[in-house]
Short mmCIF file of C-alpha atoms in Angstrom, two decimals:
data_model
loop_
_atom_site.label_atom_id
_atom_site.label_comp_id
_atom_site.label_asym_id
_atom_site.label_seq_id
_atom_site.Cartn_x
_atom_site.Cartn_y
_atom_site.Cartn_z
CA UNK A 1 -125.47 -217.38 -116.87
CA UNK A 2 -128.04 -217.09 -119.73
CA UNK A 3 -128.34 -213.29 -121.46
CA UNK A 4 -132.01 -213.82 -120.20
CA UNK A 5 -130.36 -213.45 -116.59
CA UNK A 6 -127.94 -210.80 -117.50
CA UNK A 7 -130.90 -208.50 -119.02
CA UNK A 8 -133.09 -209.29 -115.29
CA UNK A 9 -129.86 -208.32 -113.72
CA UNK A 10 -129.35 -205.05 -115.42
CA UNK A 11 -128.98 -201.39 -113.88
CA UNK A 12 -131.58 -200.64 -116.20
CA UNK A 13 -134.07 -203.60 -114.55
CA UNK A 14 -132.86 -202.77 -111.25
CA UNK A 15 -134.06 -199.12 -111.34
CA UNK A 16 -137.55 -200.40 -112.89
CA UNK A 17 -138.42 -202.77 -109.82
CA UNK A 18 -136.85 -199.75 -107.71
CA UNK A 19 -139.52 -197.56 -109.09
CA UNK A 20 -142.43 -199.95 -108.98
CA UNK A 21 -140.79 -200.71 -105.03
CA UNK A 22 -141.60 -197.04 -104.23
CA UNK A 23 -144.95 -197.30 -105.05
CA UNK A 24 -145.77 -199.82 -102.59
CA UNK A 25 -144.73 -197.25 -100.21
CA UNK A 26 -147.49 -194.82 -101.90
CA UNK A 27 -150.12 -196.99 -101.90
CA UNK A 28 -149.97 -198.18 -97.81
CA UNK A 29 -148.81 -194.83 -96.47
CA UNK A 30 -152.55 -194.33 -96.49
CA UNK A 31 -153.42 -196.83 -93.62
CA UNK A 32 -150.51 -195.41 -90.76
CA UNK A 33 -151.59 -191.26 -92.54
CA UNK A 34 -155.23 -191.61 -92.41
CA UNK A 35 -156.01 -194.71 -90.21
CA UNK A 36 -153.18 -195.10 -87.34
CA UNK A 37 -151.51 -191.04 -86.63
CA UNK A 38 -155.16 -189.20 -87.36
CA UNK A 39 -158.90 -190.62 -87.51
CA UNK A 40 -158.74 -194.00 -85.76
CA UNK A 41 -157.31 -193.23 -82.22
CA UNK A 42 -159.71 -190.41 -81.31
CA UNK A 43 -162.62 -192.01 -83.47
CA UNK A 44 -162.35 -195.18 -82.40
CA UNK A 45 -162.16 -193.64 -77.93
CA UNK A 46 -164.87 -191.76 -78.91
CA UNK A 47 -167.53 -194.66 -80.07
CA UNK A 48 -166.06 -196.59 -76.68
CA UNK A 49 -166.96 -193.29 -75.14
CA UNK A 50 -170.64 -193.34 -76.55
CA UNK A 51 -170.73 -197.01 -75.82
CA UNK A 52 -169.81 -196.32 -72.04
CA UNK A 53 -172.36 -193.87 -71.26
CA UNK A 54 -170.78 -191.81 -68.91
CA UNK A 55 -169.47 -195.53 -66.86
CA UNK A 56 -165.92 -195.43 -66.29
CA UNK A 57 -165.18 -198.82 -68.34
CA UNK A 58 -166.62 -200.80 -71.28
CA UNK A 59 -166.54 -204.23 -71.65
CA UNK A 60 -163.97 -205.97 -73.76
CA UNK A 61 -164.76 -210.16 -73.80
CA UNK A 62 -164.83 -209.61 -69.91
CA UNK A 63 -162.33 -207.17 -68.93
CA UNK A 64 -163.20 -203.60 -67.74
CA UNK A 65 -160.93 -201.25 -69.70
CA UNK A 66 -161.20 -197.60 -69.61
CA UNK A 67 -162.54 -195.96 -72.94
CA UNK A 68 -159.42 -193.73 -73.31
CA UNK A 69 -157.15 -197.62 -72.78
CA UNK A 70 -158.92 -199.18 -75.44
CA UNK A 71 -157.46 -198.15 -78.66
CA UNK A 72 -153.96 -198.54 -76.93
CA UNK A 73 -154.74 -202.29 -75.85
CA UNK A 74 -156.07 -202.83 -79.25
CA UNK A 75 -152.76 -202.01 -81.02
CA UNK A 76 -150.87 -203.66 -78.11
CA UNK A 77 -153.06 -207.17 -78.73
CA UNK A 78 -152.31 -206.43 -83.06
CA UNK A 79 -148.58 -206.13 -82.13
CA UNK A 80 -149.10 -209.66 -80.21
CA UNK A 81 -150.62 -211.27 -83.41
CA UNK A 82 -147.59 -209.50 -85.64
CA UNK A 83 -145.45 -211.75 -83.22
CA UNK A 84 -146.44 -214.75 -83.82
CA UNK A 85 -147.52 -214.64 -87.42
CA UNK A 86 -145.17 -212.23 -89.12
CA UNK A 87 -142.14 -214.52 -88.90
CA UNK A 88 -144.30 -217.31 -90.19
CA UNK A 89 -145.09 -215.23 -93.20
CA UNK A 90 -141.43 -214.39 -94.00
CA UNK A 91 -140.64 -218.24 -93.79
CA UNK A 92 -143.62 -218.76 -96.07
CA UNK A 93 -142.17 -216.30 -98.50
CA UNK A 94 -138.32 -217.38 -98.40
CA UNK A 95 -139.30 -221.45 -98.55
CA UNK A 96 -141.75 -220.97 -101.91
CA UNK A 97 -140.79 -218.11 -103.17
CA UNK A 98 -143.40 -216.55 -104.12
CA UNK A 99 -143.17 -212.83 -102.46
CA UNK A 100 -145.22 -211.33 -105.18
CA UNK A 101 -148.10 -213.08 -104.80
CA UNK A 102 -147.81 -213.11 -101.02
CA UNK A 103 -148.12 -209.20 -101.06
CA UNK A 104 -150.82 -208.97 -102.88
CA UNK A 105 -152.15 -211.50 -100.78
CA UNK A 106 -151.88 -209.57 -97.15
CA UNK A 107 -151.94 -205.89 -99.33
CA UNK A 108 -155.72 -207.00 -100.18
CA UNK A 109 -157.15 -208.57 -96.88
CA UNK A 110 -155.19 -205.26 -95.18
CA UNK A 111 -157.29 -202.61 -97.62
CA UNK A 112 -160.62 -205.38 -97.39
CA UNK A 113 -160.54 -204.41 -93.60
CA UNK A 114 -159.86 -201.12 -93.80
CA UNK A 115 -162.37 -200.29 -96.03
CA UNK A 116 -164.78 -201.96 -93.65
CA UNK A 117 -164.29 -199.35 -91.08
CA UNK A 118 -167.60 -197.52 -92.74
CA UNK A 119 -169.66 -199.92 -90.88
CA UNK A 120 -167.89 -198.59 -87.53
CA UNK A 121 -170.41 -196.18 -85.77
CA UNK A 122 -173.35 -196.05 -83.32
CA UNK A 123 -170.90 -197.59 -79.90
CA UNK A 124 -169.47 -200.37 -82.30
CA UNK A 125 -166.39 -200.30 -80.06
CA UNK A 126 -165.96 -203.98 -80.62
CA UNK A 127 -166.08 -203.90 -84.38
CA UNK A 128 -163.26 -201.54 -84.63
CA UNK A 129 -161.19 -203.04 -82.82
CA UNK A 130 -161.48 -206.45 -84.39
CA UNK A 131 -161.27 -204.52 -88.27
CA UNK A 132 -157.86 -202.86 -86.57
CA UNK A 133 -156.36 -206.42 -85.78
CA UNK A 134 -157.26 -207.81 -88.86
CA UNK A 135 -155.46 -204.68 -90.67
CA UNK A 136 -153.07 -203.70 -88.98
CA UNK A 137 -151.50 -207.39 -89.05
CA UNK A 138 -152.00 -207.92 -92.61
CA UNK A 139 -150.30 -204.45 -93.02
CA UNK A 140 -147.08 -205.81 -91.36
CA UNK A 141 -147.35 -208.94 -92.45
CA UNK A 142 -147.33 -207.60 -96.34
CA UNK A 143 -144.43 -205.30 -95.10
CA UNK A 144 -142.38 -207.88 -94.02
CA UNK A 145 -142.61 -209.17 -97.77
CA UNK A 146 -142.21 -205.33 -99.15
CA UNK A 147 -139.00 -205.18 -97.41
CA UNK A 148 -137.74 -208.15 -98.08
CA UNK A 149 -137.46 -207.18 -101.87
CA UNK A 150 -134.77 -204.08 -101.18
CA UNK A 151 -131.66 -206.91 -100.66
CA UNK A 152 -132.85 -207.63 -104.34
CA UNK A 153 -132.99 -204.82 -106.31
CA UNK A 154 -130.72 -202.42 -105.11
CA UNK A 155 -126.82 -202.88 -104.59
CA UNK A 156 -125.50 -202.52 -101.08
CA UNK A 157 -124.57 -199.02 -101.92
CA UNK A 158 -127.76 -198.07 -103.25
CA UNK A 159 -129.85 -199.07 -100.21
CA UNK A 160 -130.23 -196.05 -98.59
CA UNK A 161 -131.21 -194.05 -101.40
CA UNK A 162 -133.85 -196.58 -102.56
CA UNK A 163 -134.87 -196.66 -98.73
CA UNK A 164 -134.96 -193.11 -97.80
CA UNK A 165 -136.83 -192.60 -101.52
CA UNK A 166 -139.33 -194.84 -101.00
CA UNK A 167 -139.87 -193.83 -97.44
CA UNK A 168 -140.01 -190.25 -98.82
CA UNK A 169 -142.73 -191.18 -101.84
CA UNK A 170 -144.95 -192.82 -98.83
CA UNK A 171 -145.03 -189.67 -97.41
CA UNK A 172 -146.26 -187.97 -100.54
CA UNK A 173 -148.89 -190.01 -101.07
CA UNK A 174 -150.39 -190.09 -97.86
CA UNK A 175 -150.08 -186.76 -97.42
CA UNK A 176 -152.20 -186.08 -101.08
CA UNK A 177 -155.12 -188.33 -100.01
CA UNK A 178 -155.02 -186.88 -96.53
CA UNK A 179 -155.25 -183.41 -98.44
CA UNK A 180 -158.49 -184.91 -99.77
CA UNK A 181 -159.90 -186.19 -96.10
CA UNK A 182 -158.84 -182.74 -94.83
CA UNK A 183 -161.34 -181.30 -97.60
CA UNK A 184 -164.13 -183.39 -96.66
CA UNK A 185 -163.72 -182.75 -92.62
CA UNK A 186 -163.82 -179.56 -92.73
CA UNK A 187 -166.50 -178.92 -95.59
CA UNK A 188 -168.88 -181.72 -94.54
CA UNK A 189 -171.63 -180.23 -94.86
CA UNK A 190 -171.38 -178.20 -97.84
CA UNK A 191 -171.00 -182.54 -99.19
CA UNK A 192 -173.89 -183.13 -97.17
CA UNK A 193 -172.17 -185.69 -94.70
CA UNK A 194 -171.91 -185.19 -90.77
CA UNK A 195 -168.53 -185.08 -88.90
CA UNK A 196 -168.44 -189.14 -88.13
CA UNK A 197 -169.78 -189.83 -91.86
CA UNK A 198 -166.69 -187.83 -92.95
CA UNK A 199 -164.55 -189.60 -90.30
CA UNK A 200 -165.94 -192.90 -91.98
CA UNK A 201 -165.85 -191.78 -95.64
CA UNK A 202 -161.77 -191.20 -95.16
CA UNK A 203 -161.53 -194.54 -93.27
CA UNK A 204 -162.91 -196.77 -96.06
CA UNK A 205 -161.50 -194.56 -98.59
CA UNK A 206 -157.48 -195.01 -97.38
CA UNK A 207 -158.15 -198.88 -97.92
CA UNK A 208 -159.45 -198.42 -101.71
CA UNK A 209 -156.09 -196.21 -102.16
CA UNK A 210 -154.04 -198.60 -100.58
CA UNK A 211 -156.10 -201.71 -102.59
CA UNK A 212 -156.11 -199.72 -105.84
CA UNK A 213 -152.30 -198.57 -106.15
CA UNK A 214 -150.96 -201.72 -105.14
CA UNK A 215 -151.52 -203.13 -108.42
CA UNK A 216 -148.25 -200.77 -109.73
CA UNK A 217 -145.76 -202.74 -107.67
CA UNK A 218 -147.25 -206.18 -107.81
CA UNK A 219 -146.91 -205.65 -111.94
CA UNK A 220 -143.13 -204.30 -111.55
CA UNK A 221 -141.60 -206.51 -108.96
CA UNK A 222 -140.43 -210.00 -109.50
CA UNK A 223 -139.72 -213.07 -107.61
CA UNK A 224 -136.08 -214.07 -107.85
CA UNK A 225 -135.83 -217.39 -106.33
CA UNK A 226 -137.37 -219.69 -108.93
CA UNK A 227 -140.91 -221.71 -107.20
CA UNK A 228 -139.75 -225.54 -106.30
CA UNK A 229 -140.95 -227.31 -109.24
CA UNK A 230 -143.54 -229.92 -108.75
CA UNK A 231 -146.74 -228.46 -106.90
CA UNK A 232 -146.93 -228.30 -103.22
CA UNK A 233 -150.04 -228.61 -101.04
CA UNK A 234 -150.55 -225.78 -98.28
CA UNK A 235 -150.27 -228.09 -95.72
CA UNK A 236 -146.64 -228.92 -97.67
CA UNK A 237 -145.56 -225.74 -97.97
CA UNK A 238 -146.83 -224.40 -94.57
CA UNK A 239 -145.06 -227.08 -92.81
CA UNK A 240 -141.70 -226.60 -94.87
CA UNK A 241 -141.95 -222.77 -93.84
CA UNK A 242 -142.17 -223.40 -90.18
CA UNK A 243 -138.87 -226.18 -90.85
CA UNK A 244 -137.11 -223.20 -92.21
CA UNK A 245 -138.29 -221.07 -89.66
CA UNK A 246 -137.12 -223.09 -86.93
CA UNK A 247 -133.77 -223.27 -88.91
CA UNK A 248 -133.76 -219.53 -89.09
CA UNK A 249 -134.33 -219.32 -85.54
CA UNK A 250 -131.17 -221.48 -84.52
CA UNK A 251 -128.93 -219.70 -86.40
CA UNK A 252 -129.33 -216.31 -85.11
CA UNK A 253 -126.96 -217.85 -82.57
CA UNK A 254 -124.41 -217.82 -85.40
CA UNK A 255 -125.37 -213.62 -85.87
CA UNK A 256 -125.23 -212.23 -82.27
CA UNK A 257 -124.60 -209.25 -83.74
CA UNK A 258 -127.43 -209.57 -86.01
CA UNK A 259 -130.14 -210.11 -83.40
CA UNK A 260 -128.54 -207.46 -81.01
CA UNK A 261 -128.96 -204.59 -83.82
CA UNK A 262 -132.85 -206.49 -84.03
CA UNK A 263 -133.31 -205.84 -80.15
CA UNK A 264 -132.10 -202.21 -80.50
CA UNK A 265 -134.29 -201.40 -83.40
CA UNK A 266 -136.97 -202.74 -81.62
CA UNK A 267 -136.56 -201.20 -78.56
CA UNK A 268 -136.39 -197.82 -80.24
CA UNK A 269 -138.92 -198.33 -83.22
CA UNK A 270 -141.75 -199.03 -80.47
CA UNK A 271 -140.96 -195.47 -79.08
CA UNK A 272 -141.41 -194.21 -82.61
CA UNK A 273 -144.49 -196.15 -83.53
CA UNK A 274 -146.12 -195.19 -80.40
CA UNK A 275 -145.17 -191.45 -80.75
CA UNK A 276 -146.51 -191.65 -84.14
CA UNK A 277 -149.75 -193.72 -83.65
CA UNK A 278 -150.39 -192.04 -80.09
CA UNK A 279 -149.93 -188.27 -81.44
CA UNK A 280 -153.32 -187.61 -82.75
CA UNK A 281 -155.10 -188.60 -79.07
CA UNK A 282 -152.77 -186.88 -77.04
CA UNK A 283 -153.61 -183.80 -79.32
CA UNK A 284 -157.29 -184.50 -79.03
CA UNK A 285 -157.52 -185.56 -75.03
CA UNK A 286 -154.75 -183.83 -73.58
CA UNK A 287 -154.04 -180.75 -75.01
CA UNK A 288 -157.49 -179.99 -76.81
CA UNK A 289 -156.85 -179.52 -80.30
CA UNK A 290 -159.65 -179.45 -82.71
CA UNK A 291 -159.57 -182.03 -85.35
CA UNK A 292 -158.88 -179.89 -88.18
CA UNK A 293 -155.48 -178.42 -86.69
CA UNK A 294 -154.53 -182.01 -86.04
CA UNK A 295 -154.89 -182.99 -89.65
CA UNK A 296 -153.42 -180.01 -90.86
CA UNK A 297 -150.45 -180.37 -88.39
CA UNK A 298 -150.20 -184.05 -89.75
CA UNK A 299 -150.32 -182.95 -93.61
CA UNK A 300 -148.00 -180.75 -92.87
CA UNK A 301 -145.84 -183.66 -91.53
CA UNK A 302 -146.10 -185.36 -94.32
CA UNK A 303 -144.70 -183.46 -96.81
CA UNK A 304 -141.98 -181.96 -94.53
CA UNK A 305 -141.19 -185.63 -93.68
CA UNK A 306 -140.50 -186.84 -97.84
CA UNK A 307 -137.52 -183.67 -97.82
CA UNK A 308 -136.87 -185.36 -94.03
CA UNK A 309 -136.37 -188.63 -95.44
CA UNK A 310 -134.41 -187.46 -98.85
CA UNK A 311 -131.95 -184.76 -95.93
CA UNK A 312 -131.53 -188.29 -93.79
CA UNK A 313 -130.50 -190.37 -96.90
CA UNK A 314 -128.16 -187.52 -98.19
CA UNK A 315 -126.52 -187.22 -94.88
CA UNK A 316 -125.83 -190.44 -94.08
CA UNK A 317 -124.02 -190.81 -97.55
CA UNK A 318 -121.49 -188.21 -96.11
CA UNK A 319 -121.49 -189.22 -92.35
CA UNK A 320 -122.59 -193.19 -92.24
CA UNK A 321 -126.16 -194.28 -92.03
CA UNK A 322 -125.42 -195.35 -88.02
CA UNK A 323 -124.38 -191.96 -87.18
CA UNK A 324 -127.09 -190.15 -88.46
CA UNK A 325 -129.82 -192.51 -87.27
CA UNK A 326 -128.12 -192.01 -83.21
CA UNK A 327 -128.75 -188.77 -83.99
CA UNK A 328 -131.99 -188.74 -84.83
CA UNK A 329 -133.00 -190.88 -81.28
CA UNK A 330 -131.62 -187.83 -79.91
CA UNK A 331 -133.75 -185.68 -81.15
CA UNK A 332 -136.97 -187.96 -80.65
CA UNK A 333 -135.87 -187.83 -76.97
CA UNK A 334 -136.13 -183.72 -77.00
CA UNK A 335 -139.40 -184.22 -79.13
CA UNK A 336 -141.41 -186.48 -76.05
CA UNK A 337 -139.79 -184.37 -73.64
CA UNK A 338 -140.90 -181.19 -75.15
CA UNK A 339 -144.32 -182.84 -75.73
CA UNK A 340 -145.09 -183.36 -72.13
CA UNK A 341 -144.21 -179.48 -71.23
CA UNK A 342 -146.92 -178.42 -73.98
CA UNK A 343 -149.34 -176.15 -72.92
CA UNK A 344 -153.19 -177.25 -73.84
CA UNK A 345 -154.84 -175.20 -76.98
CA UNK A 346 -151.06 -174.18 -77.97
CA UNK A 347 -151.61 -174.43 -81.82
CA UNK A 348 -147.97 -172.68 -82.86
CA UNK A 349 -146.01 -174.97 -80.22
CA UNK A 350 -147.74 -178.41 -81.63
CA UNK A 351 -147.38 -177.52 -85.26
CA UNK A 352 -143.60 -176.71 -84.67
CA UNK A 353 -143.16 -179.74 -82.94
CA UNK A 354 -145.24 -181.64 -85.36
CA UNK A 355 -142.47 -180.26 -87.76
CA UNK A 356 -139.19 -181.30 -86.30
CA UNK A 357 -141.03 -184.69 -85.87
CA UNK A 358 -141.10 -184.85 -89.50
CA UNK A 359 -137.84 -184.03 -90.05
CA UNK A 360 -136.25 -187.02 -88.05
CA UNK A 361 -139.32 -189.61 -88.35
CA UNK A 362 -138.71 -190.91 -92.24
CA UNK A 363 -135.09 -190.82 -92.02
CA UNK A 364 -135.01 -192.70 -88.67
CA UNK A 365 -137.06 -195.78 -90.33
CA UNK A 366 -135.54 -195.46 -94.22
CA UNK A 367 -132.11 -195.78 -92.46
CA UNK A 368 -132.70 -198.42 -90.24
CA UNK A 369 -134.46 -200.31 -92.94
CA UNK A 370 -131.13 -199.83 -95.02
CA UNK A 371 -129.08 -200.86 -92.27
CA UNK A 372 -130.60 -204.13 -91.44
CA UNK A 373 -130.20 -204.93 -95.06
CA UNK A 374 -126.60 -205.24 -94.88
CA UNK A 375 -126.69 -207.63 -91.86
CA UNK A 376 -129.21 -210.36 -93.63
CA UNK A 377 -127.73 -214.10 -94.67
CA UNK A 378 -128.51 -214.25 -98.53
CA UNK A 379 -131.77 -215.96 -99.00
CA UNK A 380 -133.30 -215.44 -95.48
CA UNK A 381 -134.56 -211.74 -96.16
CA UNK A 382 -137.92 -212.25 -95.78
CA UNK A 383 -137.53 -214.19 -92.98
CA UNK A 384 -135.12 -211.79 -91.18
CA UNK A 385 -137.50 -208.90 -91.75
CA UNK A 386 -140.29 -210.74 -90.42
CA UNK A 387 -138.85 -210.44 -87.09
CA UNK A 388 -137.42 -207.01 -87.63
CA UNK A 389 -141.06 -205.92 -88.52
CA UNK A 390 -142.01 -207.09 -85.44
CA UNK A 391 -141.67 -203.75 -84.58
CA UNK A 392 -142.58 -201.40 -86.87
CA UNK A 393 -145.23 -199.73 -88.89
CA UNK A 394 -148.01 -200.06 -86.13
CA UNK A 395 -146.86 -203.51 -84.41
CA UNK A 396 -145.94 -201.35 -80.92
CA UNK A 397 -145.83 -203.97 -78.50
CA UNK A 398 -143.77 -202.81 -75.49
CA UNK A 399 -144.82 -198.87 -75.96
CA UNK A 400 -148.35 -199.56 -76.82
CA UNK A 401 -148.78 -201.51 -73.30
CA UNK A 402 -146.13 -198.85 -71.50
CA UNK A 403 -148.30 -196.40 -72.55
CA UNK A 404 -151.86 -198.39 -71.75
CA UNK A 405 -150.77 -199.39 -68.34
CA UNK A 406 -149.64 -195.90 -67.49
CA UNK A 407 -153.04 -194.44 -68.75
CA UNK A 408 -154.87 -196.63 -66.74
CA UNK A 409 -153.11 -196.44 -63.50
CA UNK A 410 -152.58 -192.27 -63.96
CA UNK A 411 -155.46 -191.61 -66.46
CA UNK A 412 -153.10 -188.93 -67.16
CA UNK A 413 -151.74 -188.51 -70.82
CA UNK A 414 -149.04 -186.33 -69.94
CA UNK A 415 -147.51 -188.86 -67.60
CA UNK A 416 -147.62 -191.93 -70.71
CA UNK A 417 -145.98 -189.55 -73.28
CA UNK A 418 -142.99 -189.23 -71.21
CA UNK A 419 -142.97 -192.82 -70.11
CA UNK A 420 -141.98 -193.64 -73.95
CA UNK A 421 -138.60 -191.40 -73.52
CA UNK A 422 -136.95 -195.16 -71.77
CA UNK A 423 -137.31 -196.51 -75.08
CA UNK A 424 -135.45 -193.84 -76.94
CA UNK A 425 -132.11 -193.78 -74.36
CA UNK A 426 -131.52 -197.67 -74.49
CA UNK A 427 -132.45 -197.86 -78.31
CA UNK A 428 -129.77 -195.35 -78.37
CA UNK A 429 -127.13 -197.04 -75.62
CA UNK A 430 -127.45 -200.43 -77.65
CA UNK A 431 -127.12 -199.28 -81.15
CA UNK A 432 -124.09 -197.67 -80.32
CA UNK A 433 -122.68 -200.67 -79.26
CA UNK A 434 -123.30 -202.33 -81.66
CA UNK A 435 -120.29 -203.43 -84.26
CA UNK A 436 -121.98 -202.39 -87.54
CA UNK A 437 -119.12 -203.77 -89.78
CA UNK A 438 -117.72 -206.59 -88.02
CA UNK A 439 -121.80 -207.71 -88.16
CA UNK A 440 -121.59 -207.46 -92.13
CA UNK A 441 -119.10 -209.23 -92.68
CA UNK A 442 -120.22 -211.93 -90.18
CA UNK A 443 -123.55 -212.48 -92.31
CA UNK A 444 -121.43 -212.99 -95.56
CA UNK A 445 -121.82 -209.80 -97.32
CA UNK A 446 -120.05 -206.59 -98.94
CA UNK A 447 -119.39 -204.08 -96.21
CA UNK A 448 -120.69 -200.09 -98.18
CA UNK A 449 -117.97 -197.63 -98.23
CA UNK A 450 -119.79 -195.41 -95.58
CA UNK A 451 -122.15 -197.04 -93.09
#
């Protein structure tokens, strides 16, 4: 080993990356604040609305959906895209190496599209929704990368403290700039905009936050695997990715454990992710909250949720990581149930639900993000993310359409919030079967003195 190596190896490097890590974290918290849990949903039903005029449907490429399905199908149809293109990112990024540049890459078209949602107004249903797909996919698909970096730059020990930290400075920084939008909604006019050129002015400005701070972790973070020498063609190194994938894909059968803690995450995440993404309509449509108490409800969520996240980490250092996470489904089981029981125009009963959401929401991701960690071959991380970010941030596949096909068979949004509650009890029923340690050790790697 050269004393280059040692130096790139050092605590001292380590905890630079980590730092750099979190602020990947800052700079895309914008898009799920400001775009996915507060303007989009009830912006983007209310132009389908307008487009409708008082019809029962819209069209959408030939299909008659009802205004208050759309947004729901949209994420549903992002989360089928995240299927089939997030794993081949990951493959892309183990086979050449080159994570940094594929962040940036997906980071940028992600905040390109956002910032495009300005031009969304006047019954552009359609436009929206093809701006969200674009997005949102890019958002996972630069996540799966993101994640993919914790194996390297933080020891097995550390993980949950660089997980639950960078979980927690997300929720800072989305929770500043949605400070900011809060400003300008409620003060329009004394800035001389209407309501929907607010609405639009905080759209297109989370994708120049998320654009603009992503420069501080694609300066700090480095790729570890050295680029194959000799230049490949696209084609090339496309075709070597899917190889790999395919690879990838056969061995899981060597990790059953592996791919059942995958199927339980999944299962549970998608409750999550369409609590979280779903909250801010079912605020709006069903229990008739203005939009200024939802954003306030959500700010407050966000800072609640960093001291949430940092409680999580510092409790699963005493009691395991598995533990506390089981715990947390339990209480995201009490929070749907207690959601559907609501009464409409109850401010003080949303806000202090809104509030033990934020207590359990960071932790229940930075853990499980920590978690999988442990149970990833060396040298497939990216990969092996890829399909765990099949379900999360956004990418709500089984909820989104759960919760779709119950609004449009019920149009009743009581009756699809406690439809999610399935997801939570066998999330927790297969996590808890799950052999945590015996699935470390299985994938090769150091099993952390509490997990």
């Amino acid at each position: 080993m050269t004393s280059e190596q040692v130096v790139e190896d050092s605590p001292q490097s380590r905890r630079r990356e980590q730092r750099g890590w979190y602020f990947y974290d800052w700079a895309n918290s914008a898009f799920p604040t400001t775009i996915l849990t507060v303007f989009l949903g009830p912006y983007l039903t209310t132009i389908a609305e307008t487009a409708a005029q008082g019809r029962p449907y819209v069209d959408v490429i030939g299909f008659d959906v009802r205004p208050s399905a759309y947004y729901s199908f949209v994420v549903g149809c992002a989360a089928i895209l995240q299927i089939i293109l997030m794993p081949m990112v990951g493959a892309l990024a183990d086979h050449t190496g080159r994570k940094k540049e594929l962040l940036g890459l997906f980071a940028y078209l992600g905040a390109g599209a956002t910032v495009c949602f300005w031009f969304v107004a006047d019954g552009r249903y359609l436009l929206g929704g093809v701006l969200f797909l674009a997005a949102n996919v890019a958002f996972a698909a630069a996540f799966v990368v993101y994640n993919s970096f914790l194996p390297e730059i933080a020891t097995a020990d550390e993980r949950d403290k660089v997980s639950a930290r960078g979980w927690g400075f997300g929720y800072l920084g989305g929770g500043l700039l949605l400070a900011l939008h809060l400003v300008l909604f409620l003060y329009h006019e004394s800035f001389g905009v209407t309501e929907g050129e607010a609405v639009r002015i905080a759209l297109a400005s989370a994708g120049l936050w998320w654009g603009g701070f992503t420069i501080i972790p694609l300066l700090r973070l480095r790729n570890r695997r050295a680029i194959p020498s000799g230049a490949q063609s696209t084609g090339q190194a496309v075709t070597g990715s899917f190889r790999q994938l395919g690879r990838t894909i056969r061995e899981l059968r060597r990790y059953p454990l592996t791919l059942g803690f995958l199927v339980a995450y999944l299962i549970y995440n998608d409750g999550v992710q369409t609590v979280i993404s779903f909250s801010a309509t079912y605020a709006d449509k069903e229990l008739g909250l203005d939009q200024d108490v939802r954003i306030q409800a959500i700010l407050m969520v966000q800072f609640v949720a960093f001291f949430g996240a940092l409680l999580l980490g510092r409790l699963a250092a005493s009691y395991g990581a598995k533990r506390v996470v089981m715990v947390a489904l339990i209480a995201w089981i009490a929070v749907v149930a207690v959601a559907y029981f609501l009464p409409t125009g109850a401010k003080l009963p949303f806000f202090a639900l809104a509030f033990a959401i934020a207590i359990v929401m960071g932790g229940t991701q930075a853990l499980s993000r920590s978690l999988f960690s442990h149970v990833i071959p060396k040298g497939k991380e990216a990969e092996y993310y890829s399909l765990y970010e099949i379900s999360d941030k956004g990418s709500t596949f089984l909820g989104s359409f759960t919760l779709g096909l119950a609004l449009q068979l019920t149009d009743s949004y009581r009756l699809g919030i406690i439809s999610l509650v399935i997801f939570f009890v066998l999330g927790f029923v297969l996590l808890a079967l799950i052999d945590l340690p015996k699935a470390i050790r299985a994938a090769g790697n150091e099993v952390p003195e509490r997990i």
